[in-house]
Amino acid sequence: MTKNVWVNNHVTAQARLRLFCFPFAGGGGLAYRPWLAQFPSDVDVIPVSLPGREQRFGDPVIDDLATMVAALANGLKNCLDRPFAFFGYSMGALIAHHLACHLQQSGQAVPMHLFVAARRGPTISGHRPPLHGLPSDAFWQGIAHYGGTPREILDNAEYRDLFEPSLRADFKLSETAISSGLPVLACPITAFGGADDPNPVPVELDDWATATRGEFAKHILPGGHFFLRDAGDDIIYTVKNALLD
């Protein structure tokens, strides 16, 4: 299969199943590197590479959800030729959900399962003041409150200048997104949350049940917003059981 800028070299012709993994704001495929060795060899685990970060650092960022979904639908269309699932973390959950709805609404292949983590249900409004329009110092103060950003970035002006455009674009995409009026999915949805996460709090995950006609499951794991880093093995175990059993 030819190289695809969105998925790089993680797509194989031998796969029986593909799991596309969408990153949190400011993140990239490195967050999913530990997953690559945890699935059978005939399952492609595919970290989706968004523009403006990691190996696509020089590409223009996308700060609008509709534009992002349209670009992804076009970029991934040749990779959806066998059963597939979506996993999205925080902003990635938002993108994965909207992309799944777009595929269903346009009559294309749809995911067999949608996994969402660290994201409130689609009909619940955000309860934090938006960050994307703030001056740089205030923007980074808000980022620090989320946790998860290394101190070497927060404390270094050159690093902040380097990463701010993509991070600000991600927050604009996430904070201006409208999820009301989306079609109800047919696939199962599994939601993950951190027990100590203030945004979303665990009860806000229940709203994901309204986004599907299929089965819904919720798993609350130890940790705050970035529980992926400490509870990654538990997430992988649940995803594998849902897809491979």
PDB file of C-alpha atoms in Angstrom:
ATOM      1  CA  MET A   1       0.000   0.000   0.000  1.00  0.00           C
ATOM      2  CA  THR A   2       1.352   3.433  -0.897  1.00  0.00           C
ATOM      3  CA  LYS A   3       2.425   5.801   1.856  1.00  0.00           C
ATOM      4  CA  ASN A   4      -0.374   7.944   3.303  1.00  0.00           C
ATOM      5  CA  VAL A   5       0.634  11.131   5.105  1.00  0.00           C
ATOM      6  CA  TRP A   6      -2.152  10.694   7.686  1.00  0.00           C
ATOM      7  CA  VAL A   7      -1.127   7.182   8.694  1.00  0.00           C
ATOM      8  CA  ASN A   8       2.470   6.922   7.443  1.00  0.00           C
ATOM      9  CA  ASN A   9       3.695   3.319   7.266  1.00  0.00           C
ATOM     10  CA  HIS A  10       1.389   1.701   9.826  1.00  0.00           C
ATOM     11  CA  VAL A  11      -1.092   0.322   7.271  1.00  0.00           C
ATOM     12  CA  THR A  12      -0.418  -3.192   5.982  1.00  0.00           C
ATOM     13  CA  ALA A  13      -2.104  -5.174   3.241  1.00  0.00           C
ATOM     14  CA  GLN A  14      -2.293  -8.242   5.520  1.00  0.00           C
ATOM     15  CA  ALA A  15      -4.411  -6.686   8.257  1.00  0.00           C
ATOM     16  CA  ARG A  16      -7.773  -8.201   9.137  1.00  0.00           C
ATOM     17  CA  LEU A  17      -8.628  -5.232  11.339  1.00  0.00           C
ATOM     18  CA  ARG A  18      -7.428  -1.643  11.726  1.00  0.00           C
ATOM     19  CA  LEU A  19      -7.554   0.524  14.835  1.00  0.00           C
ATOM     20  CA  PHE A  20      -7.132   4.228  14.091  1.00  0.00           C
ATOM     21  CA  CYS A  21      -5.965   6.244  17.109  1.00  0.00           C
ATOM     22  CA  PHE A  22      -6.584  10.006  17.267  1.00  0.00           C
ATOM     23  CA  PRO A  23      -4.444  12.218  19.541  1.00  0.00           C
ATOM     24  CA  PHE A  24      -5.296  14.687  22.287  1.00  0.00           C
ATOM     25  CA  ALA A  25      -4.727  18.417  21.769  1.00  0.00           C
ATOM     26  CA  GLY A  26      -1.076  19.135  21.150  1.00  0.00           C
ATOM     27  CA  GLY A  27      -0.305  15.422  20.955  1.00  0.00           C
ATOM     28  CA  GLY A  28       0.688  13.043  18.222  1.00  0.00           C
ATOM     29  CA  GLY A  29       1.279   9.420  17.433  1.00  0.00           C
ATOM     30  CA  LEU A  30       4.005   8.994  20.049  1.00  0.00           C
ATOM     31  CA  ALA A  31       1.310   8.648  22.717  1.00  0.00           C
ATOM     32  CA  TYR A  32       0.238   5.390  21.068  1.00  0.00           C
ATOM     33  CA  ARG A  33       3.674   3.916  20.449  1.00  0.00           C
ATOM     34  CA  PRO A  34       3.318   1.456  23.392  1.00  0.00           C
ATOM     35  CA  TRP A  35       0.152   0.120  21.748  1.00  0.00           C
ATOM     36  CA  LEU A  36       1.902  -1.057  18.596  1.00  0.00           C
ATOM     37  CA  ALA A  37       3.341  -4.211  20.167  1.00  0.00           C
ATOM     38  CA  GLN A  38       0.238  -5.068  22.215  1.00  0.00           C
ATOM     39  CA  PHE A  39      -2.017  -6.312  19.417  1.00  0.00           C
ATOM     40  CA  PRO A  40      -1.752  -9.365  17.137  1.00  0.00           C
ATOM     41  CA  SER A  41       0.359  -8.934  14.017  1.00  0.00           C
ATOM     42  CA  ASP A  42      -2.710  -8.972  11.763  1.00  0.00           C
ATOM     43  CA  VAL A  43      -4.217  -5.958  13.544  1.00  0.00           C
ATOM     44  CA  ASP A  44      -2.946  -2.608  12.338  1.00  0.00           C
ATOM     45  CA  VAL A  45      -2.705  -0.082  15.182  1.00  0.00           C
ATOM     46  CA  ILE A  46      -2.555   3.233  13.330  1.00  0.00           C
ATOM     47  CA  PRO A  47      -1.753   6.497  15.137  1.00  0.00           C
ATOM     48  CA  VAL A  48      -3.323   9.184  12.964  1.00  0.00           C
ATOM     49  CA  SER A  49      -0.830  11.931  12.158  1.00  0.00           C
ATOM     50  CA  LEU A  50      -2.457  15.367  12.271  1.00  0.00           C
ATOM     51  CA  PRO A  51      -0.752  18.285  10.492  1.00  0.00           C
ATOM     52  CA  GLY A  52       1.504  20.599  12.442  1.00  0.00           C
ATOM     53  CA  ARG A  53       3.158  18.101  14.779  1.00  0.00           C
ATOM     54  CA  GLU A  54       5.857  15.394  14.883  1.00  0.00           C
ATOM     55  CA  GLN A  55       6.749  14.242  11.360  1.00  0.00           C
ATOM     56  CA  ARG A  56       4.158  16.671   9.915  1.00  0.00           C
ATOM     57  CA  PHE A  57       5.471  19.637  11.862  1.00  0.00           C
ATOM     58  CA  GLY A  58       5.859  21.787   8.757  1.00  0.00           C
ATOM     59  CA  ASP A  59       2.297  21.249   7.507  1.00  0.00           C
ATOM     60  CA  PRO A  60      -0.303  23.993   8.069  1.00  0.00           C
ATOM     61  CA  VAL A  61      -2.435  23.303  11.132  1.00  0.00           C
ATOM     62  CA  ILE A  62      -6.211  22.844  10.913  1.00  0.00           C
ATOM     63  CA  ASP A  63      -8.261  24.722  13.504  1.00  0.00           C
ATOM     64  CA  ASP A  64     -11.775  23.917  12.282  1.00  0.00           C
ATOM     65  CA  LEU A  65     -13.482  20.588  12.972  1.00  0.00           C
ATOM     66  CA  ALA A  66     -15.442  20.401   9.705  1.00  0.00           C
ATOM     67  CA  THR A  67     -12.251  20.983   7.719  1.00  0.00           C
ATOM     68  CA  MET A  68     -10.406  18.376   9.782  1.00  0.00           C
ATOM     69  CA  VAL A  69     -13.127  15.761   9.280  1.00  0.00           C
ATOM     70  CA  ALA A  70     -13.296  16.382   5.533  1.00  0.00           C
ATOM     71  CA  ALA A  71      -9.511  16.088   5.239  1.00  0.00           C
ATOM     72  CA  LEU A  72      -9.465  12.883   7.280  1.00  0.00           C
ATOM     73  CA  ALA A  73     -12.327  11.305   5.345  1.00  0.00           C
ATOM     74  CA  ASN A  74     -10.417  11.915   2.128  1.00  0.00           C
ATOM     75  CA  GLY A  75      -7.038  10.922   3.526  1.00  0.00           C
ATOM     76  CA  LEU A  76      -8.208   7.680   5.138  1.00  0.00           C
ATOM     77  CA  LYS A  77     -10.664   6.474   2.485  1.00  0.00           C
ATOM     78  CA  ASN A  78      -8.248   3.971   0.941  1.00  0.00           C
ATOM     79  CA  CYS A  79      -7.486   2.496   4.366  1.00  0.00           C
ATOM     80  CA  LEU A  80     -11.110   1.702   5.243  1.00  0.00           C
ATOM     81  CA  ASP A  81     -11.285  -1.367   3.007  1.00  0.00           C
ATOM     82  CA  ARG A  82     -11.609  -3.840   5.880  1.00  0.00           C
ATOM     83  CA  PRO A  83     -13.134  -3.793   9.389  1.00  0.00           C
ATOM     84  CA  PHE A  84     -11.862  -0.870  11.459  1.00  0.00           C
ATOM     85  CA  ALA A  85     -12.408   0.915  14.751  1.00  0.00           C
ATOM     86  CA  PHE A  86     -11.661   4.401  16.083  1.00  0.00           C
ATOM     87  CA  PHE A  87     -10.031   5.352  19.376  1.00  0.00           C
ATOM     88  CA  GLY A  88      -9.838   9.024  20.312  1.00  0.00           C
ATOM     89  CA  TYR A  89      -8.453  10.745  23.387  1.00  0.00           C
ATOM     90  CA  SER A  90      -9.867  14.130  24.472  1.00  0.00           C
ATOM     91  CA  MET A  91      -9.789  16.220  21.278  1.00  0.00           C
ATOM     92  CA  GLY A  92      -9.174  12.963  19.448  1.00  0.00           C
ATOM     93  CA  ALA A  93     -12.462  11.586  20.759  1.00  0.00           C
ATOM     94  CA  LEU A  94     -14.260  14.617  19.361  1.00  0.00           C
ATOM     95  CA  ILE A  95     -12.616  14.142  15.957  1.00  0.00           C
ATOM     96  CA  ALA A  96     -13.211  10.377  15.904  1.00  0.00           C
ATOM     97  CA  HIS A  97     -16.897  10.812  16.756  1.00  0.00           C
ATOM     98  CA  HIS A  98     -17.525  13.453  14.106  1.00  0.00           C
ATOM     99  CA  LEU A  99     -15.617  11.417  11.524  1.00  0.00           C
ATOM    100  CA  ALA A 100     -17.659   8.302  12.326  1.00  0.00           C
ATOM    101  CA  CYS A 101     -20.867  10.321  11.941  1.00  0.00           C
ATOM    102  CA  HIS A 102     -19.638  11.772   8.648  1.00  0.00           C
ATOM    103  CA  LEU A 103     -18.869   8.311   7.277  1.00  0.00           C
ATOM    104  CA  GLN A 104     -22.255   6.961   8.325  1.00  0.00           C
ATOM    105  CA  GLN A 105     -24.147   9.964   6.956  1.00  0.00           C
ATOM    106  CA  SER A 106     -22.372   9.781   3.603  1.00  0.00           C
ATOM    107  CA  GLY A 107     -22.988   6.051   3.181  1.00  0.00           C
ATOM    108  CA  GLN A 108     -19.356   5.004   3.513  1.00  0.00           C
ATOM    109  CA  ALA A 109     -17.791   2.229   5.564  1.00  0.00           C
ATOM    110  CA  VAL A 110     -18.286   2.885   9.278  1.00  0.00           C
ATOM    111  CA  PRO A 111     -16.273   1.836  12.334  1.00  0.00           C
ATOM    112  CA  MET A 112     -17.208  -1.395  14.046  1.00  0.00           C
ATOM    113  CA  HIS A 113     -16.568   0.288  17.426  1.00  0.00           C
ATOM    114  CA  LEU A 114     -15.930   3.812  18.673  1.00  0.00           C
ATOM    115  CA  PHE A 115     -13.721   4.226  21.749  1.00  0.00           C
ATOM    116  CA  VAL A 116     -13.669   7.664  23.364  1.00  0.00           C
ATOM    117  CA  ALA A 117     -11.582   8.793  26.319  1.00  0.00           C
ATOM    118  CA  ALA A 118     -11.304  11.966  28.415  1.00  0.00           C
ATOM    119  CA  ARG A 119     -14.122  13.690  26.538  1.00  0.00           C
ATOM    120  CA  ARG A 120     -17.575  14.642  27.788  1.00  0.00           C
ATOM    121  CA  GLY A 121     -20.619  13.322  25.913  1.00  0.00           C
ATOM    122  CA  PRO A 122     -21.585  15.171  22.728  1.00  0.00           C
ATOM    123  CA  THR A 123     -24.666  16.982  24.065  1.00  0.00           C
ATOM    124  CA  ILE A 124     -22.915  18.425  27.151  1.00  0.00           C
ATOM    125  CA  SER A 125     -21.454  21.903  26.818  1.00  0.00           C
ATOM    126  CA  GLY A 126     -17.981  22.689  28.064  1.00  0.00           C
ATOM    127  CA  HIS A 127     -17.735  24.355  31.448  1.00  0.00           C
ATOM    128  CA  ARG A 128     -14.240  25.840  31.223  1.00  0.00           C
ATOM    129  CA  PRO A 129     -13.602  29.291  29.707  1.00  0.00           C
ATOM    130  CA  PRO A 130     -12.116  28.925  26.206  1.00  0.00           C
ATOM    131  CA  LEU A 131      -8.359  29.275  25.918  1.00  0.00           C
ATOM    132  CA  HIS A 132      -7.696  29.572  22.202  1.00  0.00           C
ATOM    133  CA  GLY A 133      -8.200  33.336  21.961  1.00  0.00           C
ATOM    134  CA  LEU A 134      -6.166  34.324  25.023  1.00  0.00           C
ATOM    135  CA  PRO A 135      -2.827  36.155  24.904  1.00  0.00           C
ATOM    136  CA  SER A 136       0.146  33.840  24.973  1.00  0.00           C
ATOM    137  CA  ASP A 137       0.953  34.029  28.716  1.00  0.00           C
ATOM    138  CA  ALA A 138      -2.663  33.487  29.750  1.00  0.00           C
ATOM    139  CA  PHE A 139      -3.020  30.705  27.182  1.00  0.00           C
ATOM    140  CA  TRP A 140      -0.089  28.797  28.655  1.00  0.00           C
ATOM    141  CA  GLN A 141      -1.345  29.324  32.194  1.00  0.00           C
ATOM    142  CA  GLY A 142      -4.574  27.643  31.139  1.00  0.00           C
ATOM    143  CA  ILE A 143      -2.662  24.799  29.496  1.00  0.00           C
ATOM    144  CA  ALA A 144      -0.697  24.233  32.690  1.00  0.00           C
ATOM    145  CA  HIS A 145      -3.944  23.731  34.627  1.00  0.00           C
ATOM    146  CA  TYR A 146      -4.798  20.718  32.466  1.00  0.00           C
ATOM    147  CA  GLY A 147      -1.642  18.931  33.540  1.00  0.00           C
ATOM    148  CA  GLY A 148       0.263  16.658  31.221  1.00  0.00           C
ATOM    149  CA  THR A 149       2.465  19.307  29.574  1.00  0.00           C
ATOM    150  CA  PRO A 150       6.154  18.749  30.403  1.00  0.00           C
ATOM    151  CA  ARG A 151       7.761  21.426  32.546  1.00  0.00           C
ATOM    152  CA  GLU A 152      10.572  21.790  29.999  1.00  0.00           C
ATOM    153  CA  ILE A 153       7.970  23.188  27.597  1.00  0.00           C
ATOM    154  CA  LEU A 154       6.074  25.297  30.112  1.00  0.00           C
ATOM    155  CA  ASP A 155       9.295  26.847  31.443  1.00  0.00           C
ATOM    156  CA  ASN A 156      10.998  27.492  28.108  1.00  0.00           C
ATOM    157  CA  ALA A 157       9.864  30.433  25.960  1.00  0.00           C
ATOM    158  CA  GLU A 158      11.430  29.006  22.785  1.00  0.00           C
ATOM    159  CA  TYR A 159       9.620  25.706  23.203  1.00  0.00           C
ATOM    160  CA  ARG A 160       6.350  27.508  23.904  1.00  0.00           C
ATOM    161  CA  ASP A 161       6.738  29.570  20.742  1.00  0.00           C
ATOM    162  CA  LEU A 162       7.445  26.395  18.800  1.00  0.00           C
ATOM    163  CA  PHE A 163       4.450  24.409  20.014  1.00  0.00           C
ATOM    164  CA  GLU A 164       1.909  27.190  20.510  1.00  0.00           C
ATOM    165  CA  PRO A 165       0.507  27.364  16.927  1.00  0.00           C
ATOM    166  CA  SER A 166      -0.547  23.703  16.786  1.00  0.00           C
ATOM    167  CA  LEU A 167      -1.752  23.644  20.386  1.00  0.00           C
ATOM    168  CA  ARG A 168      -3.764  26.839  19.978  1.00  0.00           C
ATOM    169  CA  ALA A 169      -5.282  25.455  16.748  1.00  0.00           C
ATOM    170  CA  ASP A 170      -6.281  22.267  18.549  1.00  0.00           C
ATOM    171  CA  PHE A 171      -7.988  24.185  21.324  1.00  0.00           C
ATOM    172  CA  LYS A 172      -9.813  26.368  18.814  1.00  0.00           C
ATOM    173  CA  LEU A 173     -11.004  23.265  16.962  1.00  0.00           C
ATOM    174  CA  SER A 174     -12.168  21.655  20.181  1.00  0.00           C
ATOM    175  CA  GLU A 175     -13.682  24.729  21.824  1.00  0.00           C
ATOM    176  CA  THR A 176     -15.643  25.887  18.761  1.00  0.00           C
ATOM    177  CA  ALA A 177     -16.977  22.461  17.774  1.00  0.00           C
ATOM    178  CA  ILE A 178     -20.736  21.881  17.727  1.00  0.00           C
ATOM    179  CA  SER A 179     -21.845  18.285  18.286  1.00  0.00           C
ATOM    180  CA  SER A 180     -25.607  18.790  18.480  1.00  0.00           C
ATOM    181  CA  GLY A 181     -27.614  17.436  15.573  1.00  0.00           C
ATOM    182  CA  LEU A 182     -25.194  14.647  14.665  1.00  0.00           C
ATOM    183  CA  PRO A 183     -26.655  11.346  13.484  1.00  0.00           C
ATOM    184  CA  VAL A 184     -26.920   8.557  16.030  1.00  0.00           C
ATOM    185  CA  LEU A 185     -24.339   5.875  15.335  1.00  0.00           C
ATOM    186  CA  ALA A 186     -25.085   2.189  14.966  1.00  0.00           C
ATOM    187  CA  CYS A 187     -21.770   0.921  16.332  1.00  0.00           C
ATOM    188  CA  PRO A 188     -21.023   0.298  20.026  1.00  0.00           C
ATOM    189  CA  ILE A 189     -19.371   3.098  21.988  1.00  0.00           C
ATOM    190  CA  THR A 190     -17.001   2.542  24.899  1.00  0.00           C
ATOM    191  CA  ALA A 191     -16.063   5.588  26.990  1.00  0.00           C
ATOM    192  CA  PHE A 192     -13.083   5.908  29.341  1.00  0.00           C
ATOM    193  CA  GLY A 193     -12.604   8.549  32.017  1.00  0.00           C
ATOM    194  CA  GLY A 194     -10.250   9.475  34.827  1.00  0.00           C
ATOM    195  CA  ALA A 195     -11.640   9.229  38.345  1.00  0.00           C
ATOM    196  CA  ASP A 196     -10.032  12.569  39.252  1.00  0.00           C
ATOM    197  CA  ASP A 197     -10.511  14.342  35.926  1.00  0.00           C
ATOM    198  CA  PRO A 198     -12.379  17.656  36.394  1.00  0.00           C
ATOM    199  CA  ASN A 199     -13.116  17.958  32.667  1.00  0.00           C
ATOM    200  CA  PRO A 200     -14.940  15.730  32.029  1.00  0.00           C
ATOM    201  CA  VAL A 201     -16.083  14.479  35.389  1.00  0.00           C
ATOM    202  CA  PRO A 202     -17.005  10.784  35.212  1.00  0.00           C
ATOM    203  CA  VAL A 203     -20.775  11.332  35.096  1.00  0.00           C
ATOM    204  CA  GLU A 204     -20.394  13.397  31.918  1.00  0.00           C
ATOM    205  CA  LEU A 205     -19.318  10.252  30.088  1.00  0.00           C
ATOM    206  CA  ASP A 206     -22.818   8.781  30.460  1.00  0.00           C
ATOM    207  CA  ASP A 207     -24.038  11.116  27.730  1.00  0.00           C
ATOM    208  CA  TRP A 208     -22.152   9.046  25.146  1.00  0.00           C
ATOM    209  CA  ALA A 209     -24.910   6.450  25.465  1.00  0.00           C
ATOM    210  CA  THR A 210     -27.205   8.837  23.569  1.00  0.00           C
ATOM    211  CA  ALA A 211     -24.814   8.872  20.594  1.00  0.00           C
ATOM    212  CA  THR A 212     -25.432   5.264  19.550  1.00  0.00           C
ATOM    213  CA  ARG A 213     -28.189   2.729  18.965  1.00  0.00           C
ATOM    214  CA  GLY A 214     -25.653   0.066  19.830  1.00  0.00           C
ATOM    215  CA  GLU A 215     -24.210  -1.005  23.144  1.00  0.00           C
ATOM    216  CA  PHE A 216     -22.576   1.457  25.505  1.00  0.00           C
ATOM    217  CA  ALA A 217     -19.940   0.799  28.157  1.00  0.00           C
ATOM    218  CA  LYS A 218     -18.094   3.112  30.537  1.00  0.00           C
ATOM    219  CA  HIS A 219     -14.814   2.541  32.348  1.00  0.00           C
ATOM    220  CA  ILE A 220     -13.466   4.866  35.032  1.00  0.00           C
ATOM    221  CA  LEU A 221      -9.741   4.517  35.672  1.00  0.00           C
ATOM    222  CA  PRO A 222      -7.401   6.051  38.252  1.00  0.00           C
ATOM    223  CA  GLY A 223      -5.953   9.427  37.367  1.00  0.00           C
ATOM    224  CA  GLY A 224      -6.756  12.881  36.072  1.00  0.00           C
ATOM    225  CA  HIS A 225      -7.197  14.097  32.510  1.00  0.00           C
ATOM    226  CA  PHE A 226      -4.121  12.279  31.257  1.00  0.00           C
ATOM    227  CA  PHE A 227      -4.919   8.908  32.792  1.00  0.00           C
ATOM    228  CA  LEU A 228      -3.761   7.384  29.490  1.00  0.00           C
ATOM    229  CA  ARG A 229      -0.190   7.626  30.754  1.00  0.00           C
ATOM    230  CA  ASP A 230      -0.774   5.589  33.913  1.00  0.00           C
ATOM    231  CA  ALA A 231      -3.696   3.384  32.882  1.00  0.00           C
ATOM    232  CA  GLY A 232      -2.715   2.681  29.288  1.00  0.00           C
ATOM    233  CA  ASP A 233      -2.492  -1.083  29.842  1.00  0.00           C
ATOM    234  CA  ASP A 234      -6.035  -1.161  31.235  1.00  0.00           C
ATOM    235  CA  ILE A 235      -7.311   0.742  28.204  1.00  0.00           C
ATOM    236  CA  ILE A 236      -5.509  -1.568  25.792  1.00  0.00           C
ATOM    237  CA  TYR A 237      -6.913  -4.630  27.588  1.00  0.00           C
ATOM    238  CA  THR A 238     -10.475  -3.328  27.277  1.00  0.00           C
ATOM    239  CA  VAL A 239     -10.075  -2.310  23.634  1.00  0.00           C
ATOM    240  CA  LYS A 240      -8.572  -5.696  22.711  1.00  0.00           C
ATOM    241  CA  ASN A 241     -11.362  -7.588  24.442  1.00  0.00           C
ATOM    242  CA  ALA A 242     -14.014  -5.527  22.685  1.00  0.00           C
ATOM    243  CA  LEU A 243     -12.480  -5.977  19.237  1.00  0.00           C
ATOM    244  CA  LEU A 244     -11.007  -9.469  19.310  1.00  0.00           C
ATOM    245  CA  ASP A 245     -13.265 -11.587  21.532  1.00  0.00           C
TER     246      ASP A 245
END
